[in-house]
PDB file of C-alpha atoms in Angstrom:
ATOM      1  CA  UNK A 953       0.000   0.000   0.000  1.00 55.00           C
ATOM      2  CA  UNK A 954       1.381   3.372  -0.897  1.00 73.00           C
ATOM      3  CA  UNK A 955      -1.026   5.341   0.770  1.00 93.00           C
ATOM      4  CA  UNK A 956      -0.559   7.844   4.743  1.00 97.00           C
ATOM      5  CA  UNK A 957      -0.472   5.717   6.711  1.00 97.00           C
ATOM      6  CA  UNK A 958      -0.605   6.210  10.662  1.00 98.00           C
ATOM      7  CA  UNK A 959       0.194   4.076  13.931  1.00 97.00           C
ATOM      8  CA  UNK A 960      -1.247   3.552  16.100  1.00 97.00           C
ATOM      9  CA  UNK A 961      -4.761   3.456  14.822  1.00 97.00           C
ATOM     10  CA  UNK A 962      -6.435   3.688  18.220  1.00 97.00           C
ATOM     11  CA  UNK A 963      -5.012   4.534  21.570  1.00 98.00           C
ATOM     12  CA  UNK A 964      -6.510   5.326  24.899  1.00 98.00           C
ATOM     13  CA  UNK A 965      -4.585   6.879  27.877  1.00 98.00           C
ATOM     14  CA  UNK A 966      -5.373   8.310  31.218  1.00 98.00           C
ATOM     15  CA  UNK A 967      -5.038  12.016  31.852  1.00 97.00           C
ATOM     16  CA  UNK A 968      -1.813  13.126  32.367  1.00 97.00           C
ATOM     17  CA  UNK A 969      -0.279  10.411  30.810  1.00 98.00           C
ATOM     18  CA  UNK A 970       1.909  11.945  27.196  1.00 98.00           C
ATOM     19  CA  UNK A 971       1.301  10.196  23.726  1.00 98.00           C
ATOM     20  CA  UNK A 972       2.930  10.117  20.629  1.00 98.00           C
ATOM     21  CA  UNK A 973       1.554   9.349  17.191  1.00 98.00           C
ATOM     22  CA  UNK A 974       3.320   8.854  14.282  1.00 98.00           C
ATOM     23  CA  UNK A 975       2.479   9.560  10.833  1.00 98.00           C
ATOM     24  CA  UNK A 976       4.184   8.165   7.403  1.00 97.00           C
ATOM     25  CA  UNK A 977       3.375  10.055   4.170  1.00 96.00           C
ATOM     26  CA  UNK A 978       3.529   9.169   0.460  1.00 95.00           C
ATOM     27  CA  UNK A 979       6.792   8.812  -0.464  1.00 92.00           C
ATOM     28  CA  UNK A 980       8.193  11.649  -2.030  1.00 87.00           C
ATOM     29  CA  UNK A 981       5.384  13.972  -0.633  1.00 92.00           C
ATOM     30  CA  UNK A 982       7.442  17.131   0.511  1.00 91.00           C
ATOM     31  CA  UNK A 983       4.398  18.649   1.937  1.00 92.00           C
ATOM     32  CA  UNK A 984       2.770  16.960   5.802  1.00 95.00           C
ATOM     33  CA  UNK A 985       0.202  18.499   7.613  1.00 96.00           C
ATOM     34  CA  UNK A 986      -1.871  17.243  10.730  1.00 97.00           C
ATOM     35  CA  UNK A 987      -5.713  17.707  11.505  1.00 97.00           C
ATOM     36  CA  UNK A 988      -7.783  17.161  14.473  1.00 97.00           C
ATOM     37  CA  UNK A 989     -11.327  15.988  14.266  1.00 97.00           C
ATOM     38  CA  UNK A 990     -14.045  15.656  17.142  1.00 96.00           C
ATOM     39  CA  UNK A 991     -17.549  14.257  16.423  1.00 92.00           C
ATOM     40  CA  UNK A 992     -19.854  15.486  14.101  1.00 90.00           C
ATOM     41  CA  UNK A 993     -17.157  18.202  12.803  1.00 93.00           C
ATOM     42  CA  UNK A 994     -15.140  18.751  10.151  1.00 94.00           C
ATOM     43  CA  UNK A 995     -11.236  18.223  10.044  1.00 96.00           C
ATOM     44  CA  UNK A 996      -9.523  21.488  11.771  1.00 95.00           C
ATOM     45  CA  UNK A 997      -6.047  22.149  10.742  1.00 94.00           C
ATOM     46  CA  UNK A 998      -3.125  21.721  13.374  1.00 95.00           C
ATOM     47  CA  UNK A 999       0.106  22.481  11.564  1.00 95.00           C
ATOM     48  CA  UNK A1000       2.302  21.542   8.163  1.00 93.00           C
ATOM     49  CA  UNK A1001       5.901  21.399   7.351  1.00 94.00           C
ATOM     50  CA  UNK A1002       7.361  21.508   4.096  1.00 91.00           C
ATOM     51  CA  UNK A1003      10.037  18.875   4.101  1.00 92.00           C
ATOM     52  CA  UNK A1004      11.190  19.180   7.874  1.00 92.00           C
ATOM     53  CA  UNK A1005      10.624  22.875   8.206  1.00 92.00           C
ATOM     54  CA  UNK A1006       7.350  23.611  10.249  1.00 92.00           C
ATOM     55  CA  UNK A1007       5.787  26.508   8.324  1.00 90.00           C
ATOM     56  CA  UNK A1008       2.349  26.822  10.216  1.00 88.00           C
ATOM     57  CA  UNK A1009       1.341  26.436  13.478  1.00 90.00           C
ATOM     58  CA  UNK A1010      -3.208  26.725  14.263  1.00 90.00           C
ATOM     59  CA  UNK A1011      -3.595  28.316  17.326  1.00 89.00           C
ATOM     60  CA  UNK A1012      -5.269  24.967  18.206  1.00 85.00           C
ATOM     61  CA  UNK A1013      -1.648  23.562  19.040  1.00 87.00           C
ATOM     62  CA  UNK A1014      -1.127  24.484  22.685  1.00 90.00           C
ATOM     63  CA  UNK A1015       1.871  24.034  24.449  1.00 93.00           C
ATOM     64  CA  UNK A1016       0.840  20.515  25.051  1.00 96.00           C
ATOM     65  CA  UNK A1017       1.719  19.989  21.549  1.00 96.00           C
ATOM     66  CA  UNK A1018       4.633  19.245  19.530  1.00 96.00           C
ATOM     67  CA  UNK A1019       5.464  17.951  15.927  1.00 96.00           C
ATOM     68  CA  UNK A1020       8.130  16.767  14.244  1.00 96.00           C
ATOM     69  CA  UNK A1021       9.276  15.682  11.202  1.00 96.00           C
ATOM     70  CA  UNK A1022      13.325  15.227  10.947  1.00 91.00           C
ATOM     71  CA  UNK A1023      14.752  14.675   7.939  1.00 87.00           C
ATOM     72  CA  UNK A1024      11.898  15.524   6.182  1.00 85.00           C
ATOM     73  CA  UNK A1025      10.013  11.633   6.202  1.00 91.00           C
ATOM     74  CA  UNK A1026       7.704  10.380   9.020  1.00 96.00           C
ATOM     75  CA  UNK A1027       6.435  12.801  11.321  1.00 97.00           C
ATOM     76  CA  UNK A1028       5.514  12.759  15.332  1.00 98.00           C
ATOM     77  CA  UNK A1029       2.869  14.213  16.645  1.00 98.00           C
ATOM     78  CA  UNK A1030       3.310  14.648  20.429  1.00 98.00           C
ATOM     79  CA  UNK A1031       0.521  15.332  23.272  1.00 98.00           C
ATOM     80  CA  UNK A1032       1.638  16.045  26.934  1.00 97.00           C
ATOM     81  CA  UNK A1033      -0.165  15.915  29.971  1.00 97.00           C
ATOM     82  CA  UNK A1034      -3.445  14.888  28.286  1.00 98.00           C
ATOM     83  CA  UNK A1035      -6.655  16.411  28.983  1.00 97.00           C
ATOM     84  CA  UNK A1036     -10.370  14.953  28.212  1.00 96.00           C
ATOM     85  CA  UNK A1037     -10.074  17.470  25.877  1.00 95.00           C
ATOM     86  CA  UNK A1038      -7.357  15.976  23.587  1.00 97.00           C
ATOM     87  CA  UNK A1039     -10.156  13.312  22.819  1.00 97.00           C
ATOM     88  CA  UNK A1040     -10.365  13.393  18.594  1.00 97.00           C
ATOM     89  CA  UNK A1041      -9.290  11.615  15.751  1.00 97.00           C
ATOM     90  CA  UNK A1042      -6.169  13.208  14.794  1.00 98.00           C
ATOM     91  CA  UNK A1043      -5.104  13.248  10.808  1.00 98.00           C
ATOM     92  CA  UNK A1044      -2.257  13.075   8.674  1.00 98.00           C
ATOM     93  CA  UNK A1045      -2.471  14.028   5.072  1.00 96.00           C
ATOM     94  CA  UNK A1046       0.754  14.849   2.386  1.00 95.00           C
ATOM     95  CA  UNK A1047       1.311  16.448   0.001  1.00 91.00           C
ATOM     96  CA  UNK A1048       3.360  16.721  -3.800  1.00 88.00           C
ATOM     97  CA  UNK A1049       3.403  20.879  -3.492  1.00 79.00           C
ATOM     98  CA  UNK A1050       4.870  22.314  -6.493  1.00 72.00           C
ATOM     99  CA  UNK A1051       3.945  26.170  -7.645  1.00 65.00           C
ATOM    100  CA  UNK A1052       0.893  26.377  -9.318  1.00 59.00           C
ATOM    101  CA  UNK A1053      -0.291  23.290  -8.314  1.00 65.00           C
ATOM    102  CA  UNK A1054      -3.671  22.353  -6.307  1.00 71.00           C
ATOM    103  CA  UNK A1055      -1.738  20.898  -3.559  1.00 79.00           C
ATOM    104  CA  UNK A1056      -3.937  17.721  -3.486  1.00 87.00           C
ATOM    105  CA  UNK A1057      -3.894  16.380   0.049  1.00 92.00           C
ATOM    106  CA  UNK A1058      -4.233  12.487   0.500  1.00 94.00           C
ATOM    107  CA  UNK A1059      -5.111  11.747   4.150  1.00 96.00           C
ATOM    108  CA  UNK A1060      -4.163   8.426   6.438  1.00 97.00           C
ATOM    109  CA  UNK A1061      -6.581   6.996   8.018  1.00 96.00           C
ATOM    110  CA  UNK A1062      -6.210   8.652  11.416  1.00 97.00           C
ATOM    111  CA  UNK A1063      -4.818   8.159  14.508  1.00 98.00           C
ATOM    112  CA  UNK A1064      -8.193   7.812  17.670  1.00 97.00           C
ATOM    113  CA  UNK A1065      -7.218   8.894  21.115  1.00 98.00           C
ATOM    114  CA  UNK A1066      -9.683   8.472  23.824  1.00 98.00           C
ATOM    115  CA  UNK A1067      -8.434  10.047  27.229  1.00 98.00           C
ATOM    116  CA  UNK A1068     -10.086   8.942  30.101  1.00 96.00           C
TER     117      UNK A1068
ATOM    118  CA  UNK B1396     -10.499  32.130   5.146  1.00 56.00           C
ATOM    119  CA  UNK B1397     -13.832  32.255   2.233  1.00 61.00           C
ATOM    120  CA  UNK B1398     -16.781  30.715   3.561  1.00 88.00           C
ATOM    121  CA  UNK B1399     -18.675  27.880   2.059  1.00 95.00           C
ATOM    122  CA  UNK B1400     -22.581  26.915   2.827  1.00 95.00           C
ATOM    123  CA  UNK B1401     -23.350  23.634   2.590  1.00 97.00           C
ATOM    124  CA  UNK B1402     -26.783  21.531   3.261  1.00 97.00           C
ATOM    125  CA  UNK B1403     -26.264  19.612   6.350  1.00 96.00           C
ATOM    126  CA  UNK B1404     -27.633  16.239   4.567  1.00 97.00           C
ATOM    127  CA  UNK B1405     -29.093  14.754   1.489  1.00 97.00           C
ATOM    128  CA  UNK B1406     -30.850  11.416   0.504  1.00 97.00           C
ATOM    129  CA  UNK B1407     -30.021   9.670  -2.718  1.00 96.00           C
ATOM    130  CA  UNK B1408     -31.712   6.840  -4.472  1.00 96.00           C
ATOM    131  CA  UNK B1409     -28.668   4.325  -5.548  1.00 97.00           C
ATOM    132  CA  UNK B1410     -27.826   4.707  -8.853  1.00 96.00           C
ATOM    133  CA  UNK B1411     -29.619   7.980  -9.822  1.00 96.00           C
ATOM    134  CA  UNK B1412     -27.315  11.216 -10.210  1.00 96.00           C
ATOM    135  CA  UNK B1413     -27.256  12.883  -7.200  1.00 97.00           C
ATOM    136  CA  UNK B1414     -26.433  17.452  -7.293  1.00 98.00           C
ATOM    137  CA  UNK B1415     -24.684  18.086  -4.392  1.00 98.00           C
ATOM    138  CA  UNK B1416     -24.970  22.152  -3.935  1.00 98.00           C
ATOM    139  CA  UNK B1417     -22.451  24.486  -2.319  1.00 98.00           C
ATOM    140  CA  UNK B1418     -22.903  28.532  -2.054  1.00 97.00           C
ATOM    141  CA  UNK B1419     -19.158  30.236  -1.908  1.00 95.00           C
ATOM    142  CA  UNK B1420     -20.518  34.207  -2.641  1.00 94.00           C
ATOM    143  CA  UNK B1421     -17.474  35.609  -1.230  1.00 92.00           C
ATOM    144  CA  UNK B1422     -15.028  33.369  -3.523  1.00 92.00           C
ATOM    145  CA  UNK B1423     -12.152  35.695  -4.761  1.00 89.00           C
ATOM    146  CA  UNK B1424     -10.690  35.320  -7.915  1.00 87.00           C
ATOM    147  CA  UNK B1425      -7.506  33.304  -7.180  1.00 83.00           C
ATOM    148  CA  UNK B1426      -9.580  30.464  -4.997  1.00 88.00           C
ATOM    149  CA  UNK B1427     -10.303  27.133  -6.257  1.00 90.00           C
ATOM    150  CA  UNK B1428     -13.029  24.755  -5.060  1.00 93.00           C
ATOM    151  CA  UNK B1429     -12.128  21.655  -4.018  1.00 94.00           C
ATOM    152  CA  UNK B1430     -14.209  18.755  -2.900  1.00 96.00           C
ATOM    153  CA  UNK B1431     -12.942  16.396  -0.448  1.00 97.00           C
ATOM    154  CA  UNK B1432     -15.475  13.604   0.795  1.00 97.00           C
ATOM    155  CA  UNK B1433     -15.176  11.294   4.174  1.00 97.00           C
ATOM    156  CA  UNK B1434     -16.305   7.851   4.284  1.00 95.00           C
ATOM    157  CA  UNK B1435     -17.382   6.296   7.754  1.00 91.00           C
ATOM    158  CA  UNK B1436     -14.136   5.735   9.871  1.00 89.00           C
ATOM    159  CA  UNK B1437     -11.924   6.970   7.560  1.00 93.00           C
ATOM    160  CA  UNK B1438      -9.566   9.970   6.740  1.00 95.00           C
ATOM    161  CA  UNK B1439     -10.932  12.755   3.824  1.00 96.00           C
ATOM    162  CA  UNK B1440     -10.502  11.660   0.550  1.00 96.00           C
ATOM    163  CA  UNK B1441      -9.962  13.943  -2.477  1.00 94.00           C
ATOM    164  CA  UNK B1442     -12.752  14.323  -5.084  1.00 96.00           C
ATOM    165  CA  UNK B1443     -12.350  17.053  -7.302  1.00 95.00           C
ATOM    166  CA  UNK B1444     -11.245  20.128  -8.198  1.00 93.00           C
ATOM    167  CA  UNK B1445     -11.797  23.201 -10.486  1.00 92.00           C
ATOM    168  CA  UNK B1446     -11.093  27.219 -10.710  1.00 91.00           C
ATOM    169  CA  UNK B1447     -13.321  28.690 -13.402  1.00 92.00           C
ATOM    170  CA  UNK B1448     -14.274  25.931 -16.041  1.00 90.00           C
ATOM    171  CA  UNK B1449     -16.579  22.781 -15.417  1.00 93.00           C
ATOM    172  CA  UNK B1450     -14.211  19.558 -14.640  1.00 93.00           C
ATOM    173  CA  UNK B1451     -15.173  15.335 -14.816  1.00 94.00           C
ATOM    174  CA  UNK B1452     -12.601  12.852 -13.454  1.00 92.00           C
ATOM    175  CA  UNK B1453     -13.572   8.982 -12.759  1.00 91.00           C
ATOM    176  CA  UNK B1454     -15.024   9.947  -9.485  1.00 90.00           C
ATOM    177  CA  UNK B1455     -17.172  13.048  -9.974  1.00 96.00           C
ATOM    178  CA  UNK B1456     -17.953  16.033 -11.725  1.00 97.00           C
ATOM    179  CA  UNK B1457     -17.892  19.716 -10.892  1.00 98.00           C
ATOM    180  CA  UNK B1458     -20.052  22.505 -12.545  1.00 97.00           C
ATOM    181  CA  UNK B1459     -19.004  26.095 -11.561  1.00 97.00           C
ATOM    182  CA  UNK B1460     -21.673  28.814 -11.706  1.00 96.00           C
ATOM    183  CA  UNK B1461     -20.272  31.438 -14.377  1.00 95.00           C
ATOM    184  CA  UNK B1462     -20.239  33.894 -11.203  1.00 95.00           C
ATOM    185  CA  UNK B1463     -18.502  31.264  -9.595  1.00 95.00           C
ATOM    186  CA  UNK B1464     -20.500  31.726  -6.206  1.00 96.00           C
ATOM    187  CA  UNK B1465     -21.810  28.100  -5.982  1.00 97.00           C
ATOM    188  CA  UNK B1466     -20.854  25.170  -7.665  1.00 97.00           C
ATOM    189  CA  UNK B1467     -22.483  21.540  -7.662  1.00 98.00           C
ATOM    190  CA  UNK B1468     -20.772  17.973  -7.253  1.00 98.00           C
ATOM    191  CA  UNK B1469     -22.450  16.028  -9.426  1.00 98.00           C
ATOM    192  CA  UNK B1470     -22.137  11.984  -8.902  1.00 97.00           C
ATOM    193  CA  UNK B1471     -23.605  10.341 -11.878  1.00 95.00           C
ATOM    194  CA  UNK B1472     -24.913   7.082 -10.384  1.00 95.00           C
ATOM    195  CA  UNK B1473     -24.916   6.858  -6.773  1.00 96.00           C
ATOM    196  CA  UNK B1474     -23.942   3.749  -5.406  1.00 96.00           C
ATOM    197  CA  UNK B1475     -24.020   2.693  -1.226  1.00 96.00           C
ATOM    198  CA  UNK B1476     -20.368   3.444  -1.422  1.00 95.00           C
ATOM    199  CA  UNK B1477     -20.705   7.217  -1.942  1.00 97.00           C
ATOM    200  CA  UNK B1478     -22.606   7.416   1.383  1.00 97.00           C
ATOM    201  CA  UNK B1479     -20.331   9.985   3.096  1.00 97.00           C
ATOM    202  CA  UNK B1480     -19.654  13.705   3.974  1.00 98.00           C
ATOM    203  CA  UNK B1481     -18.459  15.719   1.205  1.00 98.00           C
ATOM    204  CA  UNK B1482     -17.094  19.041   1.799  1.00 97.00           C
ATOM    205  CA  UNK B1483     -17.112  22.082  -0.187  1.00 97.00           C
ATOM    206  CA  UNK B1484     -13.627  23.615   0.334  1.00 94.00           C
ATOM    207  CA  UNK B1485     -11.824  27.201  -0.906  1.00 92.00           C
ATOM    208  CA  UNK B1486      -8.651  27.319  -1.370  1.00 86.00           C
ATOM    209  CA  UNK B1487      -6.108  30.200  -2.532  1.00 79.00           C
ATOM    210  CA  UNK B1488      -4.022  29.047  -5.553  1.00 71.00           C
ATOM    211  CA  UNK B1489      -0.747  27.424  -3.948  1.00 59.00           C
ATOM    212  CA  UNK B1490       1.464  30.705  -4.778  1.00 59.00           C
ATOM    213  CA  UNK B1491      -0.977  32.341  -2.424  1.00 53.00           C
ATOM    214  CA  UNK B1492      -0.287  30.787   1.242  1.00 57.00           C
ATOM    215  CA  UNK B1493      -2.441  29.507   3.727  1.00 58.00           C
ATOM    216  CA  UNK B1494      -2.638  26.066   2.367  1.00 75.00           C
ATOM    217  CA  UNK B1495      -4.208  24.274   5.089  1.00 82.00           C
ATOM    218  CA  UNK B1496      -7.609  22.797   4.249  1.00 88.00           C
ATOM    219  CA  UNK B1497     -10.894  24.402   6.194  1.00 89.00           C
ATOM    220  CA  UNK B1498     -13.463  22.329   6.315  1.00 93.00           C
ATOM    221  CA  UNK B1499     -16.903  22.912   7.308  1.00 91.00           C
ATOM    222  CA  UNK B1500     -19.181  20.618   8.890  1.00 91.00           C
ATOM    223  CA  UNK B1501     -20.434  19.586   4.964  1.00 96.00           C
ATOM    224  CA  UNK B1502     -23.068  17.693   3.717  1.00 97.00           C
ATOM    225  CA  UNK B1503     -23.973  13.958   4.309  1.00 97.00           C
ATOM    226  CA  UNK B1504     -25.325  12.149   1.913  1.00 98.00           C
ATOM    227  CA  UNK B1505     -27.339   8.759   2.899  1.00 97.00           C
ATOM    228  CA  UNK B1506     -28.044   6.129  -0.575  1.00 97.00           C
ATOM    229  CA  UNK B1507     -30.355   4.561  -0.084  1.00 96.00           C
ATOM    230  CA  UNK B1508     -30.614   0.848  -1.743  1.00 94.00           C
TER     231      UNK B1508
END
């Protein structure tokens, strides 16, 4: 399958406790950005890097929250001290971003956290 | 960010076309429309896109109003695997930033067999 993919695909946790998700794009996608999504709503953006840069941060990404993506591959999405809150399906999608391109975004399946 | 109205649901019969609508009024001249759709339990997949003219692909097709402040999805046959959320999305051409997708709450669509 060449497809995002994303690991784990569920995960539940106690308060407090930190998670990590990690997220492996389309090969060759230069272009990796992560969504949250709680029920009934639409995908909300978190951030994106271009290669390993991180160009964008949403005001959605709290302190609590920290990305990665070194040498410009998989990425990490990090959640500390975990709140009810943090409860979502979180998404990774990639990207082949070229200029004047539509910057098609393919998304993984997602990544479920349940914080109890 | 351009703001996109959707109906919150529609009913299909399977296998007759089904005109999914979305109003964009305050679309500026360097957004596209893009379509995304989400199946039950799984990530947003890409349906479509188009600036100005009407656009088909094997999935879907798009008309643009020749205002361009709505455009309708148009699935030809509806089949129980289209039953999802599709989402009307703007988004500035890629030389223009902010290239995150916003997504509205969009419009489900229930087949029914």
């Amino acid at each position: 399958d060449t497809g995002v993919s994303q690991d784990p695909r569920h995960k539940i946790t106690k308060r407090g406790q930190n998670v990590t998700f990690r997220c492996d794009p389309i090969s060759e996608h230069n272009r990796l950005y992560w969504y949250r999504q709680t029920l009934g709503q639409g995908p909300e953006f978190l951030t994106y890097f271009q290669n390993e840069a991180q160009l964008e941060k949403s005001r959605l990404l709290s302190d609590r929250f920290s990305a990665e993506r070194p040498k410009g591959s998989f990425s990490t999405l990090e959640i500390q001290r975990t709140e009810q809150g943090d409860s979502a399906m979180y998404l990774c999608a990639s990207s082949l971003y070229a200029t004047s391109s539509a910057d098609t975004q393919y998304f993984g399946p997602g990544t479920r956290l349940t914080v109890l | 960010d351009a703001k996109t109205t959707q109906p919150n649901s529609m009913e299909s019969n399977e296998e007759e076309p089904v005109h999914l609508p979305c109003n964009h009024s305050t679309i500026s001249g360097t957004d596209y429309i893009h379509w995304y759709r989400q199946l039950p339990s799984q990530g947003p997949e890409y349906v479509i896109h188009g600036l100005t003219s009407n656009v088909n692909n094997r999935m879907a097709s798009l008309a643009i109003a020749e205002d361009r402040k709505s455009s309708t999805l148009i699935l030809h046959r509806a089949t129980l695997r289209d039953a999802a959320v599709y989402y009307c999305i703007l988004r500035p051409y890629s030389g223009a930033g902010s290239y995150q997708l916003t997504f509205g709450k969009g419009t489900k669509l229930s087949v029914i067999p």
